[in-house]
Short mmCIF file of C-alpha atoms in Angstrom, two decimals:
data_model
loop_
_atom_site.label_atom_id
_atom_site.label_comp_id
_atom_site.label_asym_id
_atom_site.label_seq_id
_atom_site.Cartn_x
_atom_site.Cartn_y
_atom_site.Cartn_z
CA ARG A 12 47.39 -26.66 -68.78
CA CYS A 13 45.28 -28.86 -66.53
CA GLN A 14 48.38 -30.67 -65.30
CA VAL A 15 49.67 -27.31 -64.04
CA TRP A 16 46.51 -25.57 -62.88
CA ALA A 17 44.72 -28.47 -61.20
CA PRO A 18 47.48 -28.95 -58.55
CA ARG A 19 47.66 -25.17 -58.10
CA ALA A 20 43.91 -24.95 -57.48
CA ASP A 21 44.24 -27.90 -55.10
CA ALA A 22 46.98 -26.07 -53.17
CA VAL A 23 44.90 -22.89 -52.89
CA ALA A 24 41.95 -24.98 -51.66
CA LYS A 25 44.12 -26.56 -48.98
CA ALA A 26 45.27 -23.12 -47.80
CA LEU A 27 41.67 -21.89 -47.63
CA LEU A 28 40.59 -25.00 -45.75
CA ALA A 29 43.29 -24.31 -43.17
CA GLU A 30 41.43 -21.04 -42.51
CA HIS A 31 38.04 -22.82 -42.46
CA GLN A 32 36.90 -20.99 -45.61
CA TYR A 33 34.97 -23.98 -46.90
CA THR A 34 32.82 -22.37 -49.60
CA SER A 35 35.75 -20.66 -51.29
CA ALA A 36 37.89 -23.77 -50.98
CA TYR A 37 35.13 -25.85 -52.56
CA ASP A 38 35.20 -23.71 -55.73
CA TYR A 39 38.94 -24.29 -56.13
CA LEU A 40 38.51 -28.00 -55.47
CA LYS A 41 35.96 -28.15 -58.29
CA THR A 42 38.55 -26.58 -60.61
CA ALA A 43 41.13 -29.13 -59.45
CA GLU A 44 38.67 -32.00 -59.84
CA GLU A 45 37.80 -31.02 -63.41
CA GLY A 46 41.47 -30.78 -64.32
CA TYR A 47 42.43 -34.08 -62.69
CA GLU A 48 39.56 -35.84 -64.43
CA LYS A 49 40.36 -34.38 -67.85
CA GLU A 50 44.02 -35.38 -67.60
CA GLY A 51 43.26 -38.84 -66.19
CA MET A 52 45.14 -38.09 -62.93
CA THR A 53 43.18 -40.67 -60.96
CA GLU A 54 44.87 -40.68 -57.57
CA PRO A 55 44.61 -36.91 -56.92
CA LEU A 56 41.08 -37.00 -58.41
CA VAL A 57 39.98 -39.56 -55.83
CA ARG A 58 41.50 -37.55 -52.98
CA THR A 59 39.86 -34.34 -54.21
CA LEU A 60 36.44 -35.95 -54.56
CA GLN A 61 36.65 -37.29 -51.02
CA THR A 62 37.68 -33.90 -49.64
CA MET A 63 34.73 -32.26 -51.46
CA SER A 64 32.43 -34.93 -50.03
CA SER A 65 33.74 -34.23 -46.53
CA ILE A 66 32.99 -30.51 -46.96
CA ASP A 67 29.50 -31.31 -48.24
CA GLN A 68 28.86 -33.34 -45.09
CA MET A 69 30.01 -30.43 -42.95
CA LEU A 70 27.55 -28.18 -44.79
CA ASN A 71 24.67 -30.67 -44.39
CA ARG A 72 24.64 -31.56 -48.10
CA ASN A 73 24.55 -35.31 -47.53
CA GLU A 74 23.02 -36.26 -50.87
CA GLN A 75 25.74 -34.38 -52.75
CA ALA A 76 28.36 -35.88 -50.41
CA ASN A 77 27.14 -39.39 -51.20
CA MET A 78 27.23 -38.76 -54.94
CA LEU A 79 30.83 -37.50 -54.79
CA LEU A 80 31.92 -40.45 -52.67
CA GLN A 81 30.44 -42.84 -55.21
CA ARG A 82 32.32 -41.04 -57.99
CA ALA A 83 35.51 -41.43 -55.95
CA VAL A 84 34.82 -45.15 -55.54
CA ASP A 85 34.24 -45.53 -59.28
CA ALA A 86 37.44 -43.64 -60.09
CA ALA A 87 39.45 -45.68 -57.57
CA SER A 88 38.42 -48.89 -59.34
CA HIS A 89 40.79 -47.88 -62.18
CA LEU A 90 43.78 -47.72 -59.84
CA GLY A 91 46.17 -50.66 -59.61
CA PRO A 92 46.35 -53.39 -56.98
CA ASP A 93 48.41 -51.12 -54.69
CA ALA A 94 45.32 -48.92 -54.20
CA LEU A 95 43.53 -51.23 -51.74
CA PRO A 96 44.11 -48.78 -48.84
CA VAL A 97 42.51 -46.00 -50.92
CA ARG A 98 39.43 -48.11 -51.66
CA SER A 99 39.29 -49.17 -48.03
CA ARG A 100 39.37 -45.56 -46.88
CA LEU A 101 36.53 -44.67 -49.26
CA LEU A 102 34.40 -47.52 -47.96
CA ALA A 103 35.00 -46.29 -44.41
CA ALA A 104 33.93 -42.80 -45.50
CA GLN A 105 30.74 -44.28 -47.01
CA GLY A 106 30.15 -46.09 -43.73
CA ARG A 107 30.44 -42.85 -41.79
CA LEU A 108 27.99 -41.08 -44.12
CA ALA A 109 25.51 -43.95 -43.88
CA ARG A 110 25.74 -43.81 -40.07
CA THR A 111 25.22 -40.03 -40.08
CA THR A 112 22.02 -40.41 -42.10
CA GLY A 113 20.64 -43.16 -39.88
CA ARG A 114 21.38 -46.15 -42.13
CA ILE A 115 23.05 -48.15 -39.36
CA PRO A 116 23.04 -51.72 -40.83
CA GLU A 117 24.31 -50.38 -44.16
CA SER A 118 26.98 -48.40 -42.31
CA ARG A 119 28.28 -51.52 -40.58
CA GLU A 120 28.51 -53.37 -43.90
CA TYR A 121 30.65 -50.57 -45.36
CA PHE A 122 33.01 -50.65 -42.38
CA LYS A 123 33.23 -54.45 -42.56
CA LYS A 124 34.18 -54.28 -46.25
CA ALA A 125 36.72 -51.54 -45.50
CA LEU A 126 38.49 -53.76 -42.97
CA ALA A 127 38.39 -56.75 -45.32
CA LEU A 128 40.24 -54.77 -47.99
CA CYS A 129 42.88 -53.27 -45.73
CA SER A 130 43.20 -53.87 -42.01
CA GLN A 131 45.65 -50.99 -41.53
CA PRO A 132 45.79 -47.44 -42.97
CA ASP A 133 48.01 -46.75 -45.94
CA LYS A 134 51.41 -45.50 -44.73
CA THR A 135 52.73 -44.52 -48.15
CA THR A 136 50.43 -41.65 -49.10
CA GLY A 137 50.35 -38.09 -47.84
CA ASP A 138 46.85 -38.68 -46.49
CA LEU A 139 47.93 -40.59 -43.38
CA ALA A 140 45.77 -38.53 -40.98
CA LEU A 141 42.60 -39.00 -43.01
CA ALA A 142 43.33 -42.69 -43.57
CA SER A 143 44.04 -43.23 -39.88
CA ILE A 144 40.77 -41.64 -38.78
CA SER A 145 38.70 -43.47 -41.40
CA MET A 146 40.20 -46.83 -40.49
CA GLY A 147 39.88 -46.01 -36.80
CA GLU A 148 36.12 -45.76 -37.33
CA ALA A 149 36.12 -49.13 -39.08
CA MET A 150 38.12 -50.68 -36.23
CA LEU A 151 35.69 -49.23 -33.69
CA GLU A 152 32.68 -50.67 -35.50
CA ALA A 153 34.46 -54.06 -35.48
CA GLY A 154 34.98 -53.83 -31.71
CA ARG A 155 38.76 -53.44 -31.96
CA LYS A 156 38.85 -50.53 -29.54
CA GLU A 157 42.53 -50.25 -28.70
CA GLU A 158 43.52 -50.30 -32.36
CA ALA A 159 40.84 -47.70 -33.06
CA ARG A 160 42.13 -45.47 -30.26
CA GLU A 161 45.67 -45.64 -31.62
CA LEU A 162 44.50 -44.74 -35.13
CA PHE A 163 42.34 -41.83 -33.92
CA LEU A 164 45.22 -40.37 -31.93
CA LYS A 165 47.60 -40.83 -34.86
CA GLY A 166 45.13 -39.07 -37.16
CA LEU A 167 44.68 -36.15 -34.79
CA SER A 168 48.44 -35.75 -34.41
CA GLY A 169 48.87 -35.50 -38.19
CA SER A 170 48.54 -31.73 -38.09
CA GLU A 171 49.18 -31.13 -41.79
CA ASN A 172 45.97 -32.89 -42.70
CA ALA A 173 43.99 -32.63 -39.48
CA SER A 174 44.27 -28.84 -39.45
CA TYR A 175 41.85 -28.49 -42.34
CA LEU A 176 39.82 -31.72 -42.24
CA LEU A 177 37.74 -30.57 -39.28
CA ASN A 178 34.93 -33.02 -40.00
CA ASP A 179 37.35 -35.94 -39.69
CA CYS A 180 38.93 -34.57 -36.52
CA LEU A 181 35.51 -34.19 -34.92
CA ASN A 182 34.68 -37.79 -35.81
CA ALA A 183 37.98 -38.91 -34.26
CA LEU A 184 37.26 -37.03 -31.01
CA ARG A 185 33.75 -38.48 -30.80
CA GLY A 186 35.18 -41.93 -31.55
CA LEU A 187 37.67 -41.55 -28.71
CA ALA A 188 34.82 -40.46 -26.42
CA ARG A 189 32.83 -43.54 -27.41
CA ILE A 190 35.77 -45.83 -26.58
CA SER A 191 36.30 -44.13 -23.21
CA THR A 192 32.57 -44.43 -22.44
CA GLU A 193 32.48 -48.15 -23.24
CA GLN A 194 35.50 -48.65 -20.98
CA GLY A 195 33.82 -46.76 -18.12
CA ASN A 196 36.12 -43.70 -18.30
CA TYR A 197 33.30 -41.16 -18.29
CA GLU A 198 35.32 -38.09 -17.32
CA GLU A 199 37.80 -38.80 -20.12
CA ALA A 200 34.89 -39.21 -22.55
CA LEU A 201 33.49 -35.83 -21.50
CA ALA A 202 36.91 -34.23 -22.01
CA TYR A 203 37.01 -35.45 -25.64
CA LEU A 204 33.46 -34.24 -26.27
CA TYR A 205 34.17 -30.79 -24.82
CA GLN A 206 37.29 -30.66 -26.99
CA ALA A 207 35.14 -31.43 -30.05
CA GLU A 208 32.67 -28.75 -29.03
CA GLY A 209 35.46 -26.18 -28.73
CA ALA A 210 36.96 -27.12 -32.11
CA ALA A 211 33.60 -26.73 -33.88
CA ARG A 212 32.49 -23.57 -32.07
CA GLY A 213 32.48 -20.59 -34.41
CA VAL A 214 33.29 -22.78 -37.44
CA LEU A 215 30.24 -24.98 -37.96
CA PRO A 216 26.87 -23.19 -38.30
CA ALA A 217 24.46 -23.35 -35.38
CA ASP A 218 22.03 -25.57 -37.31
CA HIS A 219 24.67 -28.12 -38.33
CA ALA A 220 23.82 -31.78 -37.66
CA PHE A 221 27.05 -32.15 -35.67
CA TRP A 222 25.62 -30.32 -32.67
CA ALA A 223 22.65 -32.66 -32.22
CA GLY A 224 24.92 -35.70 -32.36
CA LEU A 225 27.44 -34.19 -29.96
CA TYR A 226 24.88 -33.20 -27.32
CA ASP A 227 23.08 -36.53 -27.62
CA GLN A 228 26.34 -38.41 -27.05
CA ARG A 229 27.27 -36.18 -24.13
CA GLY A 230 23.82 -36.68 -22.62
CA TRP A 231 24.26 -40.46 -22.59
CA VAL A 232 27.68 -40.11 -20.96
CA ASN A 233 26.07 -38.02 -18.24
CA ILE A 234 23.35 -40.65 -17.80
CA LEU A 235 26.05 -43.25 -17.18
CA ARG A 236 27.87 -41.05 -14.68
CA LYS A 237 24.57 -40.52 -12.78
CA ALA A 238 24.42 -36.82 -13.59
CA ALA A 239 20.71 -36.54 -14.52
CA PRO A 240 20.47 -32.69 -14.51
CA GLU A 241 23.47 -32.36 -16.87
CA ALA A 242 22.04 -35.14 -19.04
CA ARG A 243 18.70 -33.36 -19.32
CA ALA A 244 20.42 -30.11 -20.34
CA ASP A 245 22.36 -31.92 -23.07
CA PHE A 246 19.32 -33.82 -24.38
CA PHE A 247 17.28 -30.61 -24.55
CA LYS A 248 20.04 -29.08 -26.70
CA ALA A 249 20.19 -32.19 -28.88
CA ILE A 250 16.42 -32.19 -29.45
CA SER A 251 16.39 -28.50 -30.38
CA ASN A 252 19.07 -29.21 -33.03
CA SER A 253 17.76 -32.54 -34.35
CA SER A 254 14.83 -31.57 -36.57
CA ALA A 255 16.58 -33.01 -39.65
CA SER A 256 17.75 -36.19 -37.91
CA PRO A 257 15.07 -38.68 -36.77
CA VAL A 258 17.74 -41.00 -35.36
CA ILE A 259 19.13 -38.31 -33.03
CA SER A 260 15.61 -37.17 -32.11
CA ALA A 261 14.67 -40.73 -31.14
CA GLN A 262 17.88 -41.28 -29.14
CA SER A 263 17.63 -37.94 -27.34
CA ARG A 264 13.94 -38.39 -26.48
CA GLU A 265 14.82 -41.81 -25.07
CA GLY A 266 17.75 -40.32 -23.15
CA LEU A 267 15.60 -37.51 -21.76
CA GLY A 268 13.02 -40.06 -20.67
CA LYS A 269 15.75 -42.07 -18.96
CA ALA A 270 17.05 -38.93 -17.22
CA TRP A 271 13.55 -38.17 -15.87
CA LEU A 272 13.24 -41.81 -14.75
CA ASP A 273 16.47 -41.44 -12.80
CA ALA A 274 15.01 -38.32 -11.20
CA GLY A 275 11.80 -40.18 -10.18
CA GLU A 276 9.60 -38.18 -12.57
CA GLY A 277 7.46 -40.92 -14.14
CA GLY A 278 5.06 -38.60 -15.96
CA LYS A 279 7.78 -36.58 -17.69
CA ALA A 280 9.69 -39.75 -18.48
CA ARG A 281 6.60 -41.30 -20.06
CA GLU A 282 5.94 -38.24 -22.24
CA ASN A 283 9.43 -38.35 -23.78
CA LEU A 284 9.60 -42.13 -24.10
CA GLU A 285 6.28 -42.20 -25.96
CA LYS A 286 7.72 -39.69 -28.45
CA ALA A 287 10.89 -41.79 -28.77
CA LEU A 288 8.77 -44.89 -29.42
CA GLN A 289 6.73 -43.11 -32.09
CA LEU A 290 9.91 -41.95 -33.87
CA ARG A 291 11.43 -45.43 -33.78
CA LYS A 292 8.27 -47.04 -35.11
CA SER A 293 8.03 -44.47 -37.92
CA HIS A 294 11.66 -44.46 -39.04
CA PHE A 295 13.52 -47.44 -37.56
CA GLY A 296 10.94 -50.18 -37.06
CA SER A 297 13.44 -52.86 -38.07
CA ASP A 298 15.77 -52.00 -35.16
CA LEU A 299 13.96 -54.35 -32.79
CA LEU A 300 16.58 -54.22 -30.02
CA SER A 301 16.26 -50.45 -29.65
CA LEU A 302 12.49 -50.71 -29.93
CA GLY A 303 12.44 -53.27 -27.12
CA ARG A 304 14.68 -51.07 -24.98
CA VAL A 305 12.36 -48.06 -25.36
CA TYR A 306 9.28 -50.19 -24.64
CA TYR A 307 10.94 -51.47 -21.46
CA SER A 308 11.83 -47.96 -20.24
CA LEU A 309 8.29 -46.81 -21.07
CA GLY A 310 6.95 -49.64 -18.91
CA LEU A 311 9.08 -48.44 -16.00
CA ALA A 312 7.80 -44.89 -16.51
CA CYS A 313 4.16 -46.04 -16.53
CA ASP A 314 4.83 -48.10 -13.40
CA MET A 315 6.39 -45.08 -11.72
CA ALA A 316 3.39 -42.95 -12.71
CA GLY A 317 0.96 -45.52 -11.28
CA ASP A 318 -0.45 -46.67 -14.64
CA ARG A 319 -0.33 -50.47 -14.35
CA ASP A 320 -2.32 -51.09 -17.54
CA GLY A 321 0.01 -48.85 -19.55
CA ALA A 322 3.00 -50.59 -18.00
CA LEU A 323 1.67 -54.02 -19.00
CA ILE A 324 1.16 -52.91 -22.60
CA ALA A 325 4.71 -51.49 -22.72
CA TYR A 326 6.32 -54.59 -21.16
CA ALA A 327 4.42 -56.81 -23.60
CA GLY A 328 5.72 -54.66 -26.48
CA ALA A 329 9.27 -55.04 -25.14
CA VAL A 330 8.97 -58.83 -24.90
CA ASP A 331 7.45 -59.13 -28.39
CA SER A 332 10.20 -57.00 -29.95
CA LEU A 333 13.08 -58.67 -28.11
CA LEU A 334 11.91 -62.20 -28.90
CA LYS A 335 12.41 -61.35 -32.58
CA CYS A 336 16.02 -60.15 -32.05
CA VAL A 337 19.17 -62.13 -32.58
CA GLU A 338 20.89 -63.42 -29.43
CA GLY A 339 23.17 -61.05 -27.52
CA ALA A 340 24.02 -59.90 -24.00
CA GLU A 341 21.95 -56.71 -24.11
CA ARG A 342 18.98 -58.49 -25.67
CA ARG A 343 19.07 -61.17 -22.95
CA ASP A 344 19.32 -58.65 -20.12
CA LEU A 345 16.44 -56.55 -21.47
CA LEU A 346 14.28 -59.61 -22.14
CA VAL A 347 14.76 -60.92 -18.58
CA GLN A 348 13.94 -57.53 -17.06
CA SER A 349 10.89 -57.06 -19.32
CA TYR A 350 9.49 -60.51 -18.51
CA LEU A 351 10.00 -60.01 -14.77
CA CYS A 352 8.50 -56.52 -14.68
CA LYS A 353 5.54 -57.78 -16.70
CA ALA A 354 5.08 -60.70 -14.29
CA TYR A 355 5.21 -58.52 -11.17
CA ALA A 356 2.74 -56.04 -12.69
CA LEU A 357 0.38 -58.94 -13.40
CA CYS A 358 0.73 -60.09 -9.80
CA ASP A 359 -0.19 -56.62 -8.60
CA GLY A 360 -3.40 -56.94 -10.64
CA GLU A 361 -3.98 -60.46 -9.29
CA GLN A 362 -3.79 -61.86 -12.83
CA TRP A 363 -2.21 -65.04 -11.52
CA LYS A 364 -2.50 -67.22 -14.62
CA GLU A 365 -0.84 -64.64 -16.90
CA ALA A 366 1.80 -63.88 -14.22
CA ALA A 367 2.66 -67.58 -13.94
CA GLU A 368 3.07 -67.78 -17.73
CA ALA A 369 5.52 -64.85 -17.65
CA PHE A 370 7.52 -66.32 -14.76
CA GLU A 371 7.65 -69.69 -16.57
CA ALA A 372 8.81 -68.05 -19.81
CA VAL A 373 11.75 -66.28 -18.17
CA LEU A 374 12.79 -69.22 -15.99
CA PRO A 375 15.27 -70.80 -18.51
CA MET A 376 17.18 -67.51 -18.65
CA LEU A 377 17.74 -67.27 -14.89
CA GLU A 378 20.27 -68.78 -12.53
CA GLY A 379 21.37 -68.59 -8.91
CA GLU A 380 19.41 -66.39 -6.51
CA GLN A 381 17.36 -64.89 -9.33
CA ARG A 382 16.17 -68.35 -10.35
CA SER A 383 15.26 -69.21 -6.75
CA GLU A 384 13.30 -65.97 -6.40
CA ASN A 385 11.47 -66.74 -9.63
CA TYR A 386 10.44 -70.20 -8.37
CA LYS A 387 9.18 -68.55 -5.18
CA GLN A 388 6.96 -66.17 -7.18
CA LEU A 389 5.75 -69.07 -9.33
CA GLY A 390 4.84 -70.97 -6.16
CA ARG A 391 2.82 -68.03 -4.98
CA CYS A 392 0.97 -67.76 -8.32
CA TYR A 393 0.08 -71.46 -8.31
CA ASP A 394 -1.06 -71.20 -4.69
CA GLU A 395 -3.43 -68.40 -5.71
CA LEU A 396 -4.68 -70.52 -8.63
CA GLY A 397 -5.31 -73.48 -6.33
CA MET A 398 -2.78 -75.65 -8.20
CA LYS A 399 -1.26 -77.24 -5.09
CA GLU A 400 0.94 -79.84 -6.80
CA LYS A 401 2.63 -77.31 -9.06
CA ALA A 402 2.96 -74.88 -6.17
CA ASP A 403 4.61 -77.57 -4.03
CA ASP A 404 7.20 -78.25 -6.76
CA CYS A 405 8.00 -74.57 -7.16
CA TRP A 406 8.40 -73.90 -3.44
CA LYS A 407 10.66 -76.94 -3.19
CA GLU A 408 12.82 -75.71 -6.09
CA SER A 409 13.01 -72.21 -4.64
CA GLY A 410 14.60 -73.28 -1.35
CA PHE A 411 12.44 -70.73 0.51
CA PRO A 412 9.99 -71.57 3.31
CA ARG A 413 6.43 -71.53 2.04
CA VAL A 414 4.64 -68.27 2.95
CA ARG A 415 1.56 -66.39 1.84
CA MET A 416 2.64 -62.95 0.71
CA ALA A 417 0.46 -59.85 0.49
CA SER A 418 2.54 -58.53 -2.41
CA PRO A 419 5.48 -59.93 -4.34
CA GLY A 420 7.39 -56.66 -4.23
CA ARG A 421 7.94 -55.02 -7.60
CA ARG A 422 11.32 -55.45 -9.28
CA THR A 423 11.37 -52.31 -11.43
CA SER A 424 15.09 -52.03 -12.04
CA VAL A 425 15.93 -49.24 -14.47
CA LYS A 426 19.22 -50.85 -15.36
CA SER A 427 19.56 -51.13 -19.14
CA ARG A 428 22.53 -50.53 -21.38
CA SER A 429 22.29 -48.25 -24.43
CA SER A 430 23.38 -49.31 -28.14
CA ARG A 431 23.66 -45.61 -29.62
CA ARG A 432 26.83 -44.65 -31.67
#
């Protein structure tokens, strides 16, 4: 009987999912899952468990979703060697769930394993849309953007599956927006995000975690396109929907602080960046790059608000965090900016010895005009300290004529690139 009724329950569930009747569909999927398991029908069992997990994620039942995914992984281990694409797809799904719940390093490991098992989606099963989207996410995490874009578009065009797997379609649209953003196509990114918003409107509940993630992502796109008012509106929406997600709360507070910085509102920027810093310290203290980025922005906000002591503390926090990070372009850029802003703030306070130490520390990371400017500021510091020989060497290296400056001129650039997915 199970061999007959399990596929029938599965078919009814698929029809209900097409109408977005998730709770009713879930009950039929449970009937199908029980039948498939009893009869040892492993392949449809794995697919059913993953579909149930996807629904659980849509309904904010992440713990239940994780348990079902693990059951699917365990069941898939009994499939033959031709099932590598299935296992790969499940690992990608685990990576997505880990990312959703803020476990970023774990998420990347899942995606890496998914790609190692199967670098392309399975083209022999009826689940091509789901497989394409899952593997598109893995490709994106690996930096293979064009391949990811192709897979996302292929998944979205697979209407038979995409029509009821809304969660996967929304992930594909947000993935496409992320690719467009990283390539500088901000208007295209916004179009994908508005498309995702329209698809979820009236289907997902108002308190669903999707909304916080969507508005946070859209806010950062608006930051990049220099649309601070629109960014603030999006971040406010994200924050009001992010009570269950510390990672989104931290990102959106940081984004709101950045938007106020862009508007020249140092006090408001500082208030939000301090909250972002507190959230990161409490929940994501090991993410030192993001911690350094928030510290740096907080220093700029304190500078803008006229609080030099607060700025120095923030810049020092940025330097300390970034020095502990692995090498990378963003880390280097932030570290240079943090050192320089710290040095200029010290000059403003006539703390010449400490300023010279900061200028010396950043010197190996500079080249060209920036390096010459740094030698000039070092020369000034050593002049103020009465260290004529060192000052002479620095002025000579700078290539500038020796002058006595009333102020070095603060370099408080707010340029910093974000690492939020």
